[in-house]
PDB file of C-alpha atoms in Angstrom:
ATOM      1  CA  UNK A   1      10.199  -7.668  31.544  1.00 70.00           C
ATOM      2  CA  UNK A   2       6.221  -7.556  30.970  1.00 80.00           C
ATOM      3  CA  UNK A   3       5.609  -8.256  27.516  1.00 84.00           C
ATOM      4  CA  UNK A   4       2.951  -5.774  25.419  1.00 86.00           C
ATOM      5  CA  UNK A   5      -0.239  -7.817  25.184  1.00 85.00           C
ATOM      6  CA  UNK A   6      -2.007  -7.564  21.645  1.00 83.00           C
ATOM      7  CA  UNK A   7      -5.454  -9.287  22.557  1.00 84.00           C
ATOM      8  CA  UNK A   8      -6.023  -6.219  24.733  1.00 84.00           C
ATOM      9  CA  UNK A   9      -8.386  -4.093  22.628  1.00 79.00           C
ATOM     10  CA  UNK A  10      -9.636  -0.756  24.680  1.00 82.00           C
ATOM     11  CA  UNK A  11      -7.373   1.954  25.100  1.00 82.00           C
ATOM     12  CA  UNK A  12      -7.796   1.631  28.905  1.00 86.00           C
ATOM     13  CA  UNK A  13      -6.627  -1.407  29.286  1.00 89.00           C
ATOM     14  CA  UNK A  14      -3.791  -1.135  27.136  1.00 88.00           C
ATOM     15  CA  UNK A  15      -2.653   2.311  29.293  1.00 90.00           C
ATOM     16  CA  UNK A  16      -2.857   0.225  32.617  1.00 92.00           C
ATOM     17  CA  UNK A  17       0.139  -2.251  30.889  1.00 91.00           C
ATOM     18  CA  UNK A  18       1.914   0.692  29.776  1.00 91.00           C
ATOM     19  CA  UNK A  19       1.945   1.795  33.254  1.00 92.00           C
ATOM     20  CA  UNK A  20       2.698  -1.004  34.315  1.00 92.00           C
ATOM     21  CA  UNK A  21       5.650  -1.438  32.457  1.00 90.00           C
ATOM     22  CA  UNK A  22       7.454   1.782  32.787  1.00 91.00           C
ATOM     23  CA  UNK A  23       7.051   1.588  36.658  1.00 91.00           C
ATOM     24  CA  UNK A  24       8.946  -1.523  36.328  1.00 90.00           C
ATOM     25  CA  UNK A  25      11.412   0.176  33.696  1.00 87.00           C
ATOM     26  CA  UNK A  26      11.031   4.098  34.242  1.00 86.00           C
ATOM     27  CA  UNK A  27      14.112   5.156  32.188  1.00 87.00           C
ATOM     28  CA  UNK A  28      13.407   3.294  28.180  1.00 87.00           C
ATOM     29  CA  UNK A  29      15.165   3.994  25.206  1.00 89.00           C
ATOM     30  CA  UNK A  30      13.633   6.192  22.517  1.00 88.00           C
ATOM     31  CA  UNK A  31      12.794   3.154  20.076  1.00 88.00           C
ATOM     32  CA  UNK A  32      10.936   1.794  23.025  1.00 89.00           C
ATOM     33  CA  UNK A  33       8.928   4.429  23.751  1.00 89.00           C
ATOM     34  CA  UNK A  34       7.834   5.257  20.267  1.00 88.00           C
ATOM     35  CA  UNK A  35       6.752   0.996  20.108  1.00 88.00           C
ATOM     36  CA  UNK A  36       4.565   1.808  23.563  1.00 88.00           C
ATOM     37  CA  UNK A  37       3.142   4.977  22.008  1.00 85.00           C
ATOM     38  CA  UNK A  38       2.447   3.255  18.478  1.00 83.00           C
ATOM     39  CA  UNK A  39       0.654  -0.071  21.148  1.00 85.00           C
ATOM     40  CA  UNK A  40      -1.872   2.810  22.714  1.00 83.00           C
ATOM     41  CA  UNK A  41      -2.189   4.773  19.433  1.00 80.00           C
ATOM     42  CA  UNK A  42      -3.208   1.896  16.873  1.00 78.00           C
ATOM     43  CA  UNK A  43      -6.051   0.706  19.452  1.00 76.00           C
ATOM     44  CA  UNK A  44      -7.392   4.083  19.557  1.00 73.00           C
ATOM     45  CA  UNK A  45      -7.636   4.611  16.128  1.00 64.00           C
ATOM     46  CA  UNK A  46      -9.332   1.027  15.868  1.00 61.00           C
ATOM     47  CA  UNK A  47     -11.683   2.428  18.571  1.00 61.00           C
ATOM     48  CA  UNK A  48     -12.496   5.188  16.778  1.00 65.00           C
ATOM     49  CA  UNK A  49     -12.667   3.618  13.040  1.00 59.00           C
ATOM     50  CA  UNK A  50     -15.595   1.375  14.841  1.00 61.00           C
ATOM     51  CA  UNK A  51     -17.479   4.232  15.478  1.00 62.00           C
ATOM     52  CA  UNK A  52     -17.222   5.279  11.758  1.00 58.00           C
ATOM     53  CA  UNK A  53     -14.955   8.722  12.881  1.00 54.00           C
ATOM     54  CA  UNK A  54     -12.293   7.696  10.811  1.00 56.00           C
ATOM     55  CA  UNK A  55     -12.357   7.401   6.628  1.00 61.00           C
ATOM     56  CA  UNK A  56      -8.979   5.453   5.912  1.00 65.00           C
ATOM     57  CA  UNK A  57      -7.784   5.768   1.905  1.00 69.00           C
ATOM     58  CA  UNK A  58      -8.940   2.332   1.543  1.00 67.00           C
ATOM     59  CA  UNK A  59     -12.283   3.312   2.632  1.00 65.00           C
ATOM     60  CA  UNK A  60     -12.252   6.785   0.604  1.00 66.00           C
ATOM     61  CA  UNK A  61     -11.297   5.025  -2.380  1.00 67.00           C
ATOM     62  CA  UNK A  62     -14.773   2.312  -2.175  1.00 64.00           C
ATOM     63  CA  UNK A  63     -16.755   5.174  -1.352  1.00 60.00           C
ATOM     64  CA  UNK A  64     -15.657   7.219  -4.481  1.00 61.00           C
ATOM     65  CA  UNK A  65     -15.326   4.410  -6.690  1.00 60.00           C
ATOM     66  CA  UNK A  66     -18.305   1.199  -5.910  1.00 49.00           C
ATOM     67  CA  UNK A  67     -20.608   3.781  -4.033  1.00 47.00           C
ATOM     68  CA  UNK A  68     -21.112   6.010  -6.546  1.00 52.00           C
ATOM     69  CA  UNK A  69     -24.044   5.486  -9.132  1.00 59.00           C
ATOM     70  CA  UNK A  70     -24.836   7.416 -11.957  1.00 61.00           C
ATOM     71  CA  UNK A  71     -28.935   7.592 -11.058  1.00 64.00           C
ATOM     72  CA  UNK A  72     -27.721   8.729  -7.373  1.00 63.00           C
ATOM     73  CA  UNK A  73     -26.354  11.316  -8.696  1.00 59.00           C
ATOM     74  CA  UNK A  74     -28.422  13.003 -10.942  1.00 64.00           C
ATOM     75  CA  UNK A  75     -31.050  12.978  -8.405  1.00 64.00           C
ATOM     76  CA  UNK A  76     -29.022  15.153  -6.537  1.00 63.00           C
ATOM     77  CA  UNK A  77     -29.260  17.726  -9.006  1.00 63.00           C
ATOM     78  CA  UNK A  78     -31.514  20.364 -10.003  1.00 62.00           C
ATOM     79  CA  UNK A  79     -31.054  20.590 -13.957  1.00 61.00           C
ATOM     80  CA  UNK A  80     -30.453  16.472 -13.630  1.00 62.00           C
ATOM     81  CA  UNK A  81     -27.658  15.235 -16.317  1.00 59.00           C
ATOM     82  CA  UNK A  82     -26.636  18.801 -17.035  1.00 59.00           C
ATOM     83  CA  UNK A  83     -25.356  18.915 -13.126  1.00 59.00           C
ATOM     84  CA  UNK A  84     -23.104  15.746 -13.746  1.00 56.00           C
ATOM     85  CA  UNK A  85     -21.601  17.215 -16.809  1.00 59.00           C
ATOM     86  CA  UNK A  86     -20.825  20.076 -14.847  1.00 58.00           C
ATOM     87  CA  UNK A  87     -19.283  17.969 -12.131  1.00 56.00           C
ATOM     88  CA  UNK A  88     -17.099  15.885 -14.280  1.00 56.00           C
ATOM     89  CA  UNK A  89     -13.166  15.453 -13.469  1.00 52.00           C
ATOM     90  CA  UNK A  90     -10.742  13.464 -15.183  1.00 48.00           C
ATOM     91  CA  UNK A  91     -11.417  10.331 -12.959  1.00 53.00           C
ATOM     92  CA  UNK A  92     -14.614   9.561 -15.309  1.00 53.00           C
ATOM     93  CA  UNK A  93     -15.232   5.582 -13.864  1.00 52.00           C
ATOM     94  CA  UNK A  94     -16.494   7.599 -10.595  1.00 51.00           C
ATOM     95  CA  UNK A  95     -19.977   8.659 -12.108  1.00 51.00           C
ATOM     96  CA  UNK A  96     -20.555   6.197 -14.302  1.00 55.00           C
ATOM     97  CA  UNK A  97     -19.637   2.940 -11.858  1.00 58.00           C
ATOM     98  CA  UNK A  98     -23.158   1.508 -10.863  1.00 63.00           C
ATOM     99  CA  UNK A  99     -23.864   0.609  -7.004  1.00 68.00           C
ATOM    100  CA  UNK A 100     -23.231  -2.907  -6.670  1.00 75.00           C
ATOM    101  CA  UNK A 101     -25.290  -4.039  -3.274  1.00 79.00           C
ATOM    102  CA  UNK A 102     -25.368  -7.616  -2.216  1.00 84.00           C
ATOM    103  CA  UNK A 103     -28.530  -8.656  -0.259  1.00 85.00           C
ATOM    104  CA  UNK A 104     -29.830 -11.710   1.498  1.00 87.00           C
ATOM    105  CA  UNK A 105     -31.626 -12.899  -1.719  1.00 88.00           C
ATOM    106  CA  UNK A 106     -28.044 -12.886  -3.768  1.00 87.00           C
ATOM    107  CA  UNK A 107     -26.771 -14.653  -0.353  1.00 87.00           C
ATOM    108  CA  UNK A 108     -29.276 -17.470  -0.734  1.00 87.00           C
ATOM    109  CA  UNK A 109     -29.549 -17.915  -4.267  1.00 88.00           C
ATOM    110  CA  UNK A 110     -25.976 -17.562  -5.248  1.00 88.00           C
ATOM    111  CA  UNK A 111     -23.558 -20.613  -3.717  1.00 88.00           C
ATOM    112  CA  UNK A 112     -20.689 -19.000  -4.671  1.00 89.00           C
ATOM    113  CA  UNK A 113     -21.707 -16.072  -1.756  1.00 88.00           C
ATOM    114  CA  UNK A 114     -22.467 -18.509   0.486  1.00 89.00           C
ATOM    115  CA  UNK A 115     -18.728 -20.136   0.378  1.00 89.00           C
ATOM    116  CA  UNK A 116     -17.484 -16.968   0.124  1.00 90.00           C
ATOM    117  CA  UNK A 117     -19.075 -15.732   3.216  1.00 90.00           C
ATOM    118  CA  UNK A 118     -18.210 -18.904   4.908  1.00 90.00           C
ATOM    119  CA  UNK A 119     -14.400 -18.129   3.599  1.00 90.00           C
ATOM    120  CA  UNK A 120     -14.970 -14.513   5.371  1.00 90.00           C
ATOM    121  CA  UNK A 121     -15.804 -15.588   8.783  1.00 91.00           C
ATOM    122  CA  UNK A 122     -12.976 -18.034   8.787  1.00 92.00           C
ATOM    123  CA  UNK A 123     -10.337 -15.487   7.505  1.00 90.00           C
ATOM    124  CA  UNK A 124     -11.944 -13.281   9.979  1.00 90.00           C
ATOM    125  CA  UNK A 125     -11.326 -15.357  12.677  1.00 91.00           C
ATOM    126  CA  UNK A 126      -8.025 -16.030  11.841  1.00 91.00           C
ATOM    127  CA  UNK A 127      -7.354 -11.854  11.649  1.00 89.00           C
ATOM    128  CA  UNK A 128      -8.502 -11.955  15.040  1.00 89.00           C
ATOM    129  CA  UNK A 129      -6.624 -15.202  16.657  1.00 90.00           C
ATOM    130  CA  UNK A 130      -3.426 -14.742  15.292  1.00 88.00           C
ATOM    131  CA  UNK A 131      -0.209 -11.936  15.204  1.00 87.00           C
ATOM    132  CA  UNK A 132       2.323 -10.853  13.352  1.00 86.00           C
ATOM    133  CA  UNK A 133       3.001 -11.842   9.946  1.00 87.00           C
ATOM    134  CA  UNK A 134       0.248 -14.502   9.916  1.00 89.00           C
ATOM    135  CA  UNK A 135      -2.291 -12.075  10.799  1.00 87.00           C
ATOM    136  CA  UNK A 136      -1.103  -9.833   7.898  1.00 88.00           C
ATOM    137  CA  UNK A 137      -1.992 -12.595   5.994  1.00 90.00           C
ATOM    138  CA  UNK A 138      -4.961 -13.346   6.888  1.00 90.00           C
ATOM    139  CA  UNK A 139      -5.944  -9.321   6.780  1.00 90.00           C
ATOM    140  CA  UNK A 140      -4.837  -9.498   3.070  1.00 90.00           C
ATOM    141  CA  UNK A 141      -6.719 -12.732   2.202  1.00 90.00           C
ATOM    142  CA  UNK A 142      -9.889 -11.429   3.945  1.00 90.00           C
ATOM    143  CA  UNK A 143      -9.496  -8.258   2.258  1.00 90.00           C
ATOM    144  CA  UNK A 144      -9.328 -10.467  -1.191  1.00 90.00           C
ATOM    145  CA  UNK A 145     -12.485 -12.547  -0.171  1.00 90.00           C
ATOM    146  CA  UNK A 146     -14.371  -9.520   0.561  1.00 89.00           C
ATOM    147  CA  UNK A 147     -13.660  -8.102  -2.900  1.00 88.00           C
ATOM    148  CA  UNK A 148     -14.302 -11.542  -4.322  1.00 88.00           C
ATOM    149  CA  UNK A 149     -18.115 -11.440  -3.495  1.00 89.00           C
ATOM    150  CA  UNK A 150     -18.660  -8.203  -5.425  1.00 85.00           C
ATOM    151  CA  UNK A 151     -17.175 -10.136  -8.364  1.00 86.00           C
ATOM    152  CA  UNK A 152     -19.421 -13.189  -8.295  1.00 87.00           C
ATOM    153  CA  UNK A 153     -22.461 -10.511  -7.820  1.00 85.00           C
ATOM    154  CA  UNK A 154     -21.168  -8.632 -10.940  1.00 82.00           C
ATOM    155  CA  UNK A 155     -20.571 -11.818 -12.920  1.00 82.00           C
ATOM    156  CA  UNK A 156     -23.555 -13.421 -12.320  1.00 81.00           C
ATOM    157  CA  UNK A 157     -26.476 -10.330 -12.347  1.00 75.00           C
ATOM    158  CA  UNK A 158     -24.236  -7.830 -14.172  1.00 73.00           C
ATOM    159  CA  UNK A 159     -25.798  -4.385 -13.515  1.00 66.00           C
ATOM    160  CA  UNK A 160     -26.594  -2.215 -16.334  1.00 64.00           C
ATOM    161  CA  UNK A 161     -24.368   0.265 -17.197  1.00 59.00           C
ATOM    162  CA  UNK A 162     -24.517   2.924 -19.691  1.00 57.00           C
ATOM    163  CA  UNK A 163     -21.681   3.075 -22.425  1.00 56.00           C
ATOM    164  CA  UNK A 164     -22.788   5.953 -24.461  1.00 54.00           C
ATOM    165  CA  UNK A 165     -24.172   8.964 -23.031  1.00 54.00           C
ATOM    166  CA  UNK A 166     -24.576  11.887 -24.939  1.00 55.00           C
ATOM    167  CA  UNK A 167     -25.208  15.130 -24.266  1.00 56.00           C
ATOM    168  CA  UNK A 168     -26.731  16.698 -27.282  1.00 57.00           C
ATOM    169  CA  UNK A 169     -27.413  20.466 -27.757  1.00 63.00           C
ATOM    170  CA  UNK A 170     -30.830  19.774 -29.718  1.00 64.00           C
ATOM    171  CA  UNK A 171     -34.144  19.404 -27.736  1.00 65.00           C
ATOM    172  CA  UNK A 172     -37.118  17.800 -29.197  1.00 70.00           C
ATOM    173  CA  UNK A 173     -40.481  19.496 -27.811  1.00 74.00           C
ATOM    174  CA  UNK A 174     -42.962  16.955 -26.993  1.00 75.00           C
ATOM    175  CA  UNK A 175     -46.428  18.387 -26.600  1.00 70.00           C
TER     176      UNK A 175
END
């Protein structure tokens, strides 16, 4: 029996061994079929997350919480920090997290980025050279080293961050 073949990564190629293997089996069970339809389903998606089509939670939740800065924002709006107020939910950290951007500078100045980008491309390699449980692993450890470099950044050029905004009813008329 022709085994499914995980280094296979475009959806055509993947449908060819499909075919493939129910002309050699034509009648599967059930279970079997829904483990061929999950093989040519998860490529797609990864297809289609490449070309930035897809938001995944993980993604929705970095863009809402790390992407979101306080001076984007009011820029946005025509009446500036009366807009946010307007705007506010109960999820408050979402305005009022700075942008946190690392850039070639931090990369070069900081050695604690540069071992933790080499410790990216090695996790990364091992996401993409290994199966199974090991490459969970390795997903959840470069996950973790990803994360890691925005805490260095923070810890060593913390950004500025207001703690006390008010919004006050009395205006002062400067002439």
């Amino acid at each position: 029996m022709i085994k499914l073949d995980y280094t296979l990564n475009s959806p055509q190629e993947r449908l060819a061994l499909v075919k493939k293997i129910l002309e050699e089996n034509p009648n599967p069970n059930s279970a079997y079929l829904e483990i061929l339809a999950d093989y040519l389903i998860f490529c797609m998606e990864k297809e289609e997350k490449k070309e930035k089509k897809i938001l995944t939670e993980n993604r929705l939740a970095t863009v809402n919480k790390r992407e979101t800065s306080y001076e984007g924002l009011v820029s946005q709006f025509e009446n500036g920090e009366d807009g946010v107020y307007n705007i506010t939910n109960e999820d408050k950290h979402v305005i009022f997290q700075p942008k946190i951007s690392i850039t070639k500078k931090d990369r070069e100045e900081i050695p604690e980025l540069q071992q933790t980008d080499e410790s990216i491309a090695a996790w990364d390699y091992r996401v993409r050279h290994s199966e199974g449980r090991d490459a969970f692993i390795a997903k959840k450890a470069l996950i973790e080293s990803r994360k890691d470099q925005y805490v260095i950044k923070q810890h060593r050029n913390p950004p500025v961050q207001s703690m006390h905004l008010v919004h006050s009813e009395h205006h002062i008329e400067l002439p």
